[in-house]
Amino acid sequence: MDVDDPVPRGGGEPPRIRRLEESVVNRIAAGEVIQRPSSAVKELVENSIDAGASTVSVTVKDGGLKLIQVSDDGHGIRFEDLPILCERHTTSKLSAYEDLQTITSMGFRGEALASMTYVGHVTVTTITEGQLHGYRVSYRDGVMESDPKPCAAVKGTQVMVENLFFNMVARRKTLQNSNDDYPKIVDFISRFAVHHINVNFSCRKHGVNRADVHSASTTSRLDAIRNVYGASVVRDLMEIEVSDENAVDEIFRMDGFISNANYVAKKTTMILFINDRLVDCTSLKRAIEFVYSAILPQASKPFIYMSINLPPEHVDVNIHPTKKEVSLLNQERIIEMIKDAIEEKLMNCNTTRIFQTQAVDSSALTQPNTQKEKGTEVSTPTGAKSQKVPSQMVRTDPRDPSGRLHTYWHGQSSNLEKKSDLVSVRNVVRSRRNQKDAGDLSSRHELLTEIDSNLHPGLLDIVKNCTYVGVADEIFALIQHNTRLYLVNVVNVSKELMYQQSLCRFGNFNAIQLSEPAPLRELLMMALKDDESMTMSDENDKEKLEIAEVNTEILKENSEMINEYFSIHIDQSGNLTRLPVVLDQYMPDMDRLPEFVLTLANDVTWDVERDCFRTAAAAIGNFYALHPPILPNPSGDGIQLYKKSKDCMASGECDDDLTNTDEDEIDQELLAEAEAAWAQREWTIQHVLFPSMRLFLKPPKSMATDGTFVQVASLEKLYKIFERC
């Protein structure tokens, strides 16, 4: 072995243990505390907040490597404390180890400023209240480079860190992109601005007038979030509070804001403060994301702001070099309580969903010539033979929306059509594809097998590859498949689709929470009174009441089963509180709820498992099917039914002389309600039913003969007719 080699090889003597020089020790420690420029900014901002600042300004150059400048209007630093300001383990936050048990400030070790002086050039300018001037002093390796110099200064302290990591080549190489850390710095400042609503924060790049973060002090947490993250985030937030205020065993109190089911983002934003300290908690974040995974689409992530307050002695703040993590007493219990509270809050609010849509640009599909009319020629750049542009009124592509019926109805396009976007709607529907079966019951599998065995291959091809054309009347819609045009019975198709979806989502439904519990007894009485077969009399009223009581008891006895398998929740008082989401972005017609409850009680075979599942799914399918609205269609002559004349409304017959009715003679409120209901049904048929039908429906053989699908035109036969002409 070479005598100059200090490391023995083989069986030589062990190496000597040496005491490292203090400068080496300090530089190693500095690399742990100041890991990157954003770490330095976080430490300096926390110092400003500890100093009671009401304004904190951050300026950054080249991602913090060239310059970090943090200014505040806090209480400043005493002149006599400046010589030891940047020495390691000098602090005003505590004096004994026991003080850690009750620490409330964010800083306490006295390492941050010292670490910065070992990896950068630090200059401090400060003035305390009552002084005529301030002092400026530069630090290097923990000590002053010269005595403090008097200077003009504004109230508070300004810390400037230049040339960060100038003496750490490896660290600078890992931060090659100088702007890499600036987004992290902006993120830190944004989080502080949300929590410390009484402090004005600003963050900008050096030489740029416009601040990337600028928050003004406010009394409202929502206003702070709106200032930093925008109004679109605040719109979908809910307030949440959790506490365990047991006098014997008080644990914690949490308040904050969480996003609802309508919020859409690509990554989770979680702002967590524990005793006013910005920290990370991986286990809590994972638990919350698990709760949201059952509510949000797969690609969406939540927004969470939480402030947790615990007794200081229940928090161990001294477990991480940069203080980004803390250890809590009874941490598992706290996480479980927060998780349960969020889950309950989401379930109570998940009654509606909002889907952001985007108008379809038809120019890319049709390529119309805006300057020339039908049949004109368009010259090509190369001077080749010109081509005639096909008329927009001719469907040249079966999937071209310009060939649908709505194209011919100029001036009558509704707002529903403008705000629709098939792509976004279909993506929502596809998110339910390949869903895992929740139940493993043989009866359910038999019913699903029955659907597969009864499949009509020809109709399946039509369903999968059809193009929606438009609504033909109250019951039928038109679709195109290849060169054929078909009438489709919307009620029959939707009923079968809902039946199949009830079995596919068996035991794994999302839920529609009713705004108010609906008493079963009242719903059943409403359904029985609507039954034309039962005449009005006192005896019949008693009979109806008895039937309602019996059916209520039947549903209450089987409530556990229908809740577990079909998410139809009935409480102990006999109130209906929750219904299943059978098809995403679709709500059933609640006017038919009484009829559904009566069908569920009377027509379901509760004693035989297979028949029970089949009849319950059939009842759900009938309720969720797209029946025509209760109000008559106001289009055409139907508007006569909305005259204020009671005789005309009751008989349904109006004189021909009254066809041109003045607006004053029409019940405008009822007419508007009817028009909205029919327009909503038409929109749902095109943008929810048919996209879902292409994905999920397995049409049975009976639909080929019962009038559900009727061919009305064939292009080949039309050509033959034209040839004869």
Phi, psi and omega in degrees: 000139178296131183294339181274353182279116182284347182257115181290147176239150180071232186257025181289182180289149179292153180292153179282145176269125183246151173277122181291150175294150185299325180295323178292316179301314183294323180290322176297314179297322180297324179295335177280318184284313179256088184280330180201170182305323180296330177295319179295318179298316180300315180296317182291320179294320177297322175298320179296319180293319176299333180278005178077027183290146173253351176220129178230124180241134181238130176235134187229139176234133180052050176067014180099350180286322180275320185204134167230123180231120180239120181241142178217168177248038180284196186283354177080185183239135179297148179298320182288346179269350184299322181299328182253009185304317187254017172281151181293140176061041168245125186206154175258004188272333180205163179232341179225157182299326181298338180295339178298335182290337182236019184295136177239345179281162180279325176262151178201342186274331185074033182250336190297303182298319179300317181297322180296325181289340179274342181237008180196180178255117188249132175233131182241130173239127186211155175211137178258163183297135179095346179280150179279333180212167178258186180226144176237136182212143178253148184234148176213126180054040173087354182233161179289138175284333178202172179294153177301139181250133177298145179201164173287139182205155173262164185305134176111207186224143173235122178248127181239123179246120182243151175053053181296137181063030179297334182252017179233088186299315183297319181294319179295327179293328178287344179246047186298319177280109188296338181266004183302320187272348183298317175301325177293321178296315177300320180296317178300311182298321179298319180293317177298321182295327179290321184277313183268081187286348179267008181241137174272123179245145171215147179216127181214161173280150181297131180086000180250130182285324185279129180276140176281334172230127176214105182239136177260151179298143183210166178262354184245130177293323179296323177296322178296317178295321179296319180296324186268313188255350176102159182291333181295330177284315183298327182302330185250025181257150176233142177281144180220141178222138177222137178208155174231086188260036174294125184299331183279321187223067180290127184252300188197171172220133181231136171222156182173197179224138178231153181282151177267190186288346181274348183285136181230125176208158184277338178218157182288133171249111181236116178253111185237122174241128175244116186052046178066017180250124179288117184221171171248147174219098186297319183294321178293317179298318180295320180295319180292318179297327178295320178296315182290335183298335179275351184251314185272155169301159190301325185273357184261147180232156186270170171244127182226129167239128180223138172237115183252130178243126179228162171301136183306328182287351178267000184237125174261107185270355189254055182238358184220139182304322181260008178062024181280348178229152175226164177246133184249145171286135182059043185297319181298320181293319180297315180298319181295320179295318179295317180300315180296320181295319179294318180298317179295319180296318181292321180295323181287334183262352189274050179266336180224155175233145175244127180247118179289132183239166182220136182295139180281131178274102183280352182295327181288340183269319188260333181049057181285152175266113186285344184258344183235147183272183181305134175089356180280162183259149179243125180280145180262155183299332184273358181081012180289176182298134184288157180242146177275135179279125180294150179296147178292338182278001179251126179280111177261347179226124183299341180258011181278117183293345182290347181264006180279168185299328183298335180295330184273349183264069182295138177083357182240014181288133183270168177295331179297322180292322183293324187267007183271149175214107185300325184298312182294321181294317182292326177297323178295319180293320181294338181296342177269002180288152178058032179287141181290138177290132181275328183256152180235039183270136183296326181296319179295317179296326176296319179293321177293322177295323178297321177296316180294319182288336182266012184289139175261111185300320181296314178294325179298320178295320178296315182296317185290329189240018182277164175237128180290133180254310180168176178275131181270314177205202185291337185248323191254151172233156181259136173227157178242134174226117185055243182253017183242149178246133184234146166266133181239129176285106185297321182295312181296316182295315181293325179296316179292321178298316181293324177297313180293321179293328177298323178281325180291322181267013183312120178076007184217044181272147158284167188238147171256112180275123178291141181298326176223140178302138181255114180297128181299321184299317180291321178298318180294321178296320177298318180293320181290325178291331178282349181286114183292340183286345182254117182283164183272119174195166181296321180295318179294326178297319177294320179296317178298320180296318178295318179298318180297319180295316180296314181294325176299316179295322178299314181292323179293323179295326183257014185297323182296320181291312183289335175287317182292318186268326187237005177057034173259106189261127176237123183279178185293338180275001180082032178251137174277121185244341187211143177235158181279154169267100183280325180221130182299145178065026181222131176246135178290165177284110185290347174294339181262008180298315178302317179298321179296316180296318178295318178297319180298322182283321187270321192262349180277131178273099189282340190276330183252124189302309184297314179294327178297312180296319183293312183289325177293317178295325178293320178296318177296317179300319180292321180293318184274352180297155182275074174289156173299146179302158180297320179287140180297156179291121184280358182286152178065224181288349181296342180293339179296336181286352182253019173291151179287346178293119183293326181295319180293319180294320184287318183279333183076008181238127180233150180294147179295333181293341184260019183296315178276089188265137174292153181298330181294336182273357181258138174285092188297323181295314179293322179296317179297321178296318179294316180298320179295319181295316181288324177294320178295320178297316180297318178297318181295321179300313185286317192256350178239306185296306186290320172300321178291323179298319179297327184275320195244331190289135171243092188296130178284164182296331182298333181292344179283343185236349185263011177088008178290317176245122181230122177282129182245344180201149176223128185299323180298318181290325178296321177300319180296322178295317180296324180296322179293326181287000000 
